CSV table of C-alpha atoms in Angstrom, one decimal:
chain,number,residue,atom,x,y,z
A,14,MET,CA,18.0,40.1,-27.4
A,15,ASN,CA,20.1,36.9,-27.8
A,16,GLY,CA,21.7,37.7,-24.5
A,17,MET,CA,18.3,38.1,-22.8
A,18,ALA,CA,17.2,34.8,-24.3
A,19,SER,CA,20.3,33.1,-23.1
A,20,ASP,CA,19.8,34.5,-19.6
A,21,HIS,CA,16.2,33.3,-19.6
A,22,ASN,CA,17.2,29.8,-20.6
A,23,THR,CA,19.9,29.7,-18.0
A,24,SER,CA,17.5,30.9,-15.3
A,25,SER,CA,14.9,28.4,-16.5
A,26,GLN,CA,17.4,25.5,-16.2
A,27,GLU,CA,18.4,26.6,-12.8
A,28,GLU,CA,14.8,26.8,-11.7
A,29,TYR,CA,14.3,23.1,-12.6
A,30,LEU,CA,17.7,21.9,-11.4
A,31,PRO,CA,17.1,19.1,-8.9
A,32,HIS,CA,18.2,19.6,-5.4
A,33,TYR,CA,20.8,16.8,-5.6
A,34,LEU,CA,22.6,18.7,-8.5
A,35,GLN,CA,22.4,22.0,-6.8
A,36,GLU,CA,24.7,20.9,-4.0
A,37,GLU,CA,28.2,19.4,-3.9
A,38,ASP,CA,27.1,16.6,-1.5
A,39,PRO,CA,23.5,15.5,-2.1
A,40,PHE,CA,23.8,12.8,0.6
A,41,ALA,CA,24.7,15.1,3.5
A,42,SER,CA,21.9,15.3,6.0
A,43,LYS,CA,19.9,18.5,6.1
A,44,LEU,CA,18.6,17.8,9.6
A,45,SER,CA,20.4,18.4,12.8
A,46,ARG,CA,22.5,15.6,14.3
A,47,GLU,CA,20.1,15.3,17.2
A,48,ALA,CA,17.1,15.0,14.9
A,49,ASP,CA,18.8,12.3,12.9
A,50,ILE,CA,19.6,10.3,16.1
A,51,VAL,CA,16.0,10.6,17.2
A,52,ALA,CA,14.8,9.4,13.8
A,53,GLY,CA,17.3,6.6,13.9
A,54,PHE,CA,16.1,5.3,17.3
A,55,TYR,CA,12.4,5.6,16.1
A,56,LEU,CA,13.0,3.6,13.0
A,57,THR,CA,15.0,1.0,15.0
A,58,VAL,CA,12.1,0.5,17.3
A,59,ILE,CA,9.6,0.4,14.4
A,60,GLY,CA,11.8,-2.0,12.4
A,61,ILE,CA,12.2,-4.4,15.3
A,62,LEU,CA,8.5,-4.5,16.1
A,63,SER,CA,7.6,-4.9,12.5
A,64,THR,CA,10.1,-7.7,12.0
A,65,LEU,CA,9.0,-9.6,15.0
A,66,GLY,CA,5.3,-9.1,14.3
A,67,ASN,CA,5.3,-10.0,10.6
A,68,GLY,CA,7.9,-12.7,11.1
A,69,TYR,CA,5.7,-14.3,13.7
A,70,VAL,CA,2.7,-14.2,11.3
A,71,ILE,CA,4.8,-15.8,8.5
A,72,PHE,CA,6.2,-18.5,10.9
A,73,MET,CA,2.8,-19.5,12.3
A,74,SER,CA,1.3,-19.6,8.8
A,75,SER,CA,4.2,-21.8,7.5
A,76,LYS,CA,3.1,-24.4,10.1
A,77,ARG,CA,-0.3,-24.8,8.5
A,78,LYS,CA,0.5,-23.6,4.9
A,79,LYS,CA,-1.5,-26.5,3.4
A,80,LYS,CA,-4.6,-25.4,5.3
A,81,LEU,CA,-4.4,-21.7,4.6
A,82,ARG,CA,-7.6,-20.3,3.0
A,83,PRO,CA,-7.3,-17.8,0.1
A,84,ALA,CA,-7.9,-14.8,2.3
A,85,GLU,CA,-5.3,-16.0,4.8
A,86,ILE,CA,-2.8,-16.4,1.9
A,87,MET,CA,-3.3,-12.8,1.0
A,88,THR,CA,-2.7,-11.7,4.6
A,89,VAL,CA,0.5,-13.6,4.7
A,90,ASN,CA,1.6,-11.9,1.5
A,91,LEU,CA,0.9,-8.5,3.2
A,92,ALA,CA,3.1,-9.6,6.1
A,93,VAL,CA,5.9,-10.6,3.6
A,94,CYS,CA,5.7,-7.1,2.0
A,95,ASP,CA,5.9,-5.4,5.4
A,96,LEU,CA,8.8,-7.7,6.5
A,97,GLY,CA,10.6,-6.9,3.3
A,98,ILE,CA,10.5,-3.2,3.9
A,99,SER,CA,11.7,-3.7,7.5
A,100,VAL,CA,14.6,-6.1,6.7
A,101,VAL,CA,15.7,-4.7,3.3
A,102,GLY,CA,15.0,-1.1,3.6
A,103,LYS,CA,15.1,0.2,7.2
A,104,PRO,CA,18.7,-0.9,8.0
A,105,PHE,CA,20.0,1.4,5.3
A,106,SER,CA,18.1,4.4,6.6
A,107,ILE,CA,18.8,3.6,10.2
A,108,ILE,CA,22.6,3.5,9.6
A,109,SER,CA,22.4,6.7,7.6
A,110,PHE,CA,20.5,8.5,10.3
A,111,PHE,CA,23.0,7.6,12.9
A,112,SER,CA,25.8,8.5,10.5
A,113,HIS,CA,24.2,11.9,9.8
A,114,ARG,CA,24.4,11.2,6.0
A,115,TRP,CA,23.6,8.6,3.4
A,116,VAL,CA,26.6,6.4,3.4
A,117,PHE,CA,25.8,3.9,0.6
A,118,GLY,CA,26.4,6.0,-2.5
A,119,TRP,CA,24.4,6.2,-5.7
A,120,MET,CA,24.2,2.4,-6.1
A,121,GLY,CA,22.8,2.0,-2.6
A,122,CYS,CA,20.5,4.9,-3.2
A,123,ARG,CA,19.0,3.3,-6.3
A,124,TRP,CA,18.7,-0.1,-4.5
A,125,TYR,CA,17.0,1.4,-1.5
A,126,GLY,CA,14.6,3.4,-3.6
A,127,TRP,CA,13.8,0.3,-5.7
A,128,ALA,CA,13.3,-1.9,-2.7
A,129,GLY,CA,11.1,0.6,-0.8
A,130,PHE,CA,8.9,1.2,-3.9
A,131,PHE,CA,8.7,-2.5,-4.8
A,132,PHE,CA,7.5,-3.7,-1.3
A,133,GLY,CA,5.4,-0.6,-0.8
A,134,CYS,CA,3.6,-1.1,-4.1
A,135,GLY,CA,3.2,-4.8,-3.4
A,136,SER,CA,1.7,-4.0,0.0
A,137,LEU,CA,-0.8,-1.6,-1.4
A,138,ILE,CA,-1.8,-3.9,-4.3
A,139,THR,CA,-2.2,-6.7,-1.8
A,140,MET,CA,-4.6,-4.6,0.3
A,141,THR,CA,-6.4,-3.7,-2.9
A,142,ALA,CA,-6.9,-7.4,-3.7
A,143,VAL,CA,-8.0,-8.1,-0.1
A,144,SER,CA,-10.6,-5.3,-0.3
A,145,LEU,CA,-11.9,-6.6,-3.6
A,146,ASP,CA,-12.1,-10.1,-2.3
A,147,ARG,CA,-14.2,-9.0,0.6
A,148,TYR,CA,-16.4,-6.9,-1.6
A,149,LEU,CA,-17.1,-9.9,-3.9
A,150,LYS,CA,-17.7,-12.3,-1.0
A,151,ILE,CA,-20.2,-9.9,0.8
A,152,CYS,CA,-21.9,-8.3,-2.2
A,153,HIS,CA,-21.8,-11.2,-4.6
A,154,LEU,CA,-22.3,-14.4,-2.5
A,155,SER,CA,-21.8,-16.8,-5.4
A,156,TYR,CA,-18.2,-15.6,-5.7
A,157,GLY,CA,-17.1,-17.4,-2.5
A,158,THR,CA,-18.3,-20.8,-3.8
A,159,TRP,CA,-15.7,-21.0,-6.6
A,160,LEU,CA,-12.7,-19.2,-5.1
A,161,LYS,CA,-10.0,-21.8,-4.5
A,162,ARG,CA,-6.4,-21.7,-3.3
A,163,HIS,CA,-4.9,-21.7,-6.8
A,164,HIS,CA,-6.9,-18.5,-7.5
A,165,ALA,CA,-5.1,-16.8,-4.6
A,166,PHE,CA,-1.7,-17.9,-5.9
A,167,ILE,CA,-2.5,-16.6,-9.4
A,168,CYS,CA,-3.4,-13.3,-7.7
A,169,LEU,CA,-0.1,-13.3,-5.8
A,170,ALA,CA,1.8,-13.8,-9.1
A,171,ILE,CA,-0.1,-10.8,-10.6
A,172,ILE,CA,0.7,-8.7,-7.6
A,173,TRP,CA,4.4,-9.4,-7.6
A,174,ALA,CA,4.6,-8.9,-11.4
A,175,TYR,CA,2.8,-5.6,-11.1
A,176,ALA,CA,5.1,-4.4,-8.3
A,177,THR,CA,8.2,-5.6,-10.2
A,178,PHE,CA,7.2,-3.8,-13.4
A,179,TRP,CA,6.5,-0.4,-11.8
A,180,ALA,CA,9.5,-0.5,-9.5
A,181,THR,CA,11.9,-1.5,-12.4
A,182,VAL,CA,10.5,0.9,-15.0
A,183,PRO,CA,12.7,3.8,-13.7
A,184,PHE,CA,15.8,1.7,-14.7
A,185,ALA,CA,14.6,1.7,-18.3
A,186,GLY,CA,15.5,5.3,-18.8
A,187,VAL,CA,12.1,6.9,-18.2
A,188,GLY,CA,12.6,7.6,-14.5
A,189,SER,CA,15.1,7.3,-11.7
A,190,TYR,CA,15.7,7.0,-8.0
A,191,ALA,CA,17.4,9.9,-6.2
A,192,PRO,CA,18.2,11.2,-2.7
A,193,GLU,CA,15.4,12.9,-0.8
A,194,PRO,CA,15.8,16.5,0.1
A,195,PHE,CA,16.8,15.8,3.7
A,196,GLY,CA,19.7,13.7,2.4
A,197,THR,CA,19.6,10.4,4.4
A,198,SER,CA,17.1,8.5,2.3
A,199,CYS,CA,16.2,7.8,-1.3
A,200,THR,CA,13.0,7.5,-3.3
A,201,LEU,CA,11.6,8.1,-6.8
A,202,ASP,CA,13.0,11.1,-8.6
A,203,TRP,CA,9.8,13.2,-8.3
A,204,TRP,CA,11.7,16.2,-9.8
A,205,LEU,CA,11.3,14.6,-13.2
A,206,ALA,CA,7.7,16.0,-13.3
A,207,GLN,CA,9.3,19.5,-13.6
A,208,ALA,CA,12.1,18.5,-16.0
A,209,SER,CA,10.2,17.3,-19.1
A,210,VAL,CA,7.0,16.1,-20.6
A,211,ALA,CA,8.2,12.5,-20.5
A,212,GLY,CA,9.0,13.0,-16.8
A,213,GLN,CA,5.5,14.3,-16.2
A,214,ALA,CA,4.0,11.3,-18.0
A,215,PHE,CA,6.1,8.9,-15.9
A,216,ILE,CA,5.3,10.5,-12.6
A,217,LEU,CA,1.6,10.8,-13.4
A,218,SER,CA,1.6,7.1,-14.5
A,219,ILE,CA,3.2,6.1,-11.2
A,220,LEU,CA,0.7,8.2,-9.2
A,221,PHE,CA,-2.3,6.7,-11.0
A,222,PHE,CA,-1.4,3.0,-11.3
A,223,CYS,CA,0.4,2.7,-7.9
A,224,LEU,CA,-1.6,5.1,-5.7
A,225,LEU,CA,-4.9,6.6,-7.1
A,226,PHE,CA,-6.3,3.5,-8.8
A,227,PRO,CA,-5.6,1.0,-6.0
A,228,THR,CA,-6.9,3.5,-3.5
A,229,ALA,CA,-10.1,4.1,-5.5
A,230,VAL,CA,-10.7,0.3,-5.6
A,231,ILE,CA,-10.2,0.0,-1.9
A,232,VAL,CA,-12.6,2.9,-1.2
A,233,PHE,CA,-15.2,1.6,-3.6
A,234,SER,CA,-15.0,-1.9,-2.1
A,235,TYR,CA,-15.5,-0.8,1.5
A,236,VAL,CA,-18.2,1.7,0.6
A,237,LYS,CA,-20.1,-1.0,-1.2
A,238,ILE,CA,-19.6,-3.4,1.8
A,239,ILE,CA,-20.9,-0.7,4.2
A,240,LEU,CA,-24.0,-0.1,2.1
A,241,LYS,CA,-24.6,-3.8,1.8
A,242,VAL,CA,-24.3,-4.3,5.6
A,243,LYS,CA,-26.7,-1.4,6.2
A,244,SER,CA,-29.2,-2.8,3.6
A,245,SER,CA,-29.0,-6.3,5.2
A,246,THR,CA,-29.5,-4.8,8.7
A,247,LYS,CA,-32.6,-3.1,7.6
A,248,GLU,CA,-33.9,-6.2,5.9
A,249,VAL,CA,-33.3,-8.3,9.0
A,250,ALA,CA,-34.9,-5.7,11.2
A,251,HIS,CA,-37.9,-5.6,8.9
A,252,TYR,CA,-38.1,-9.4,9.0
A,253,ASP,CA,-37.9,-9.5,12.8
A,254,THR,CA,-40.7,-6.9,13.0
A,255,ARG,CA,-42.9,-9.0,10.8
A,256,ILE,CA,-42.2,-12.1,12.9
A,257,GLN,CA,-43.0,-10.2,16.1
A,258,ASN,CA,-46.2,-8.8,14.7
A,259,SER,CA,-47.2,-12.2,13.5
A,260,HIS,CA,-46.5,-13.6,17.0
A,261,ILE,CA,-48.6,-10.9,18.6
A,262,LEU,CA,-51.4,-11.6,16.3
A,263,GLU,CA,-51.3,-15.3,17.1
A,264,MET,CA,-51.4,-14.6,20.8
A,265,LYS,CA,-54.5,-12.4,20.3
A,266,LEU,CA,-56.2,-15.0,18.3
A,267,THR,CA,-55.4,-17.6,20.9
A,268,LYS,CA,-56.9,-15.4,23.6
A,269,VAL,CA,-60.0,-14.8,21.6
A,270,GLY,CA,-60.3,-18.6,20.9
A,271,ARG,CA,-60.1,-19.3,24.7
A,272,ARG,CA,-62.9,-16.8,25.5
A,273,ILE,CA,-65.2,-18.3,22.9
């Protein structure tokens, strides 16, 4: 019986052994060399276009930084997040794809995973703030009268603090960054959801606060905006119909008055 229990525990551990511990070289590419080269060229093109586009937005905004409205400030922050991913993250993966393996070791893996998650989370939370701002401006008109530039900067501070917190939490011992299954990139260690209850709690927290909750706010905001626009369109159409009917009635009364 003890032997069977030991075999069961061993098989259970092997079942939950992460892919990067099952192999001697977790950073070796699992793709063909041709596929890595294609992916490298693709990321190079995307990285250059993203850098030029977002860099141009930031450059033009810097020329009129004192005149930027709150909504424009949030748009610039979104460009900063996207530029950060292109400049800080993509070169690592591009070099690794062309090298047919991850060449920056565990330290580079953790840095790449942190940077990608940090800027990705910042980008999503910025889009959440933009959608919420649009919802309040369209559905609650009084909101736009008190929103000032300093409110936008407070919002930016909250966004960056939020992204920093969730991206850095894995380094506190409750999570980690690890190589992805194909070997030439790194991300959050999603395997932890299978390893322990604490790992499951960590992964579920990440999914809720950094994906599901922001997405729910975005969907809610734009659904409410669409409903508000439809309602306003019906009101305007009804108002136009009343004016048209009133105009027709006035014309009829004018004609009757002339005949009399």
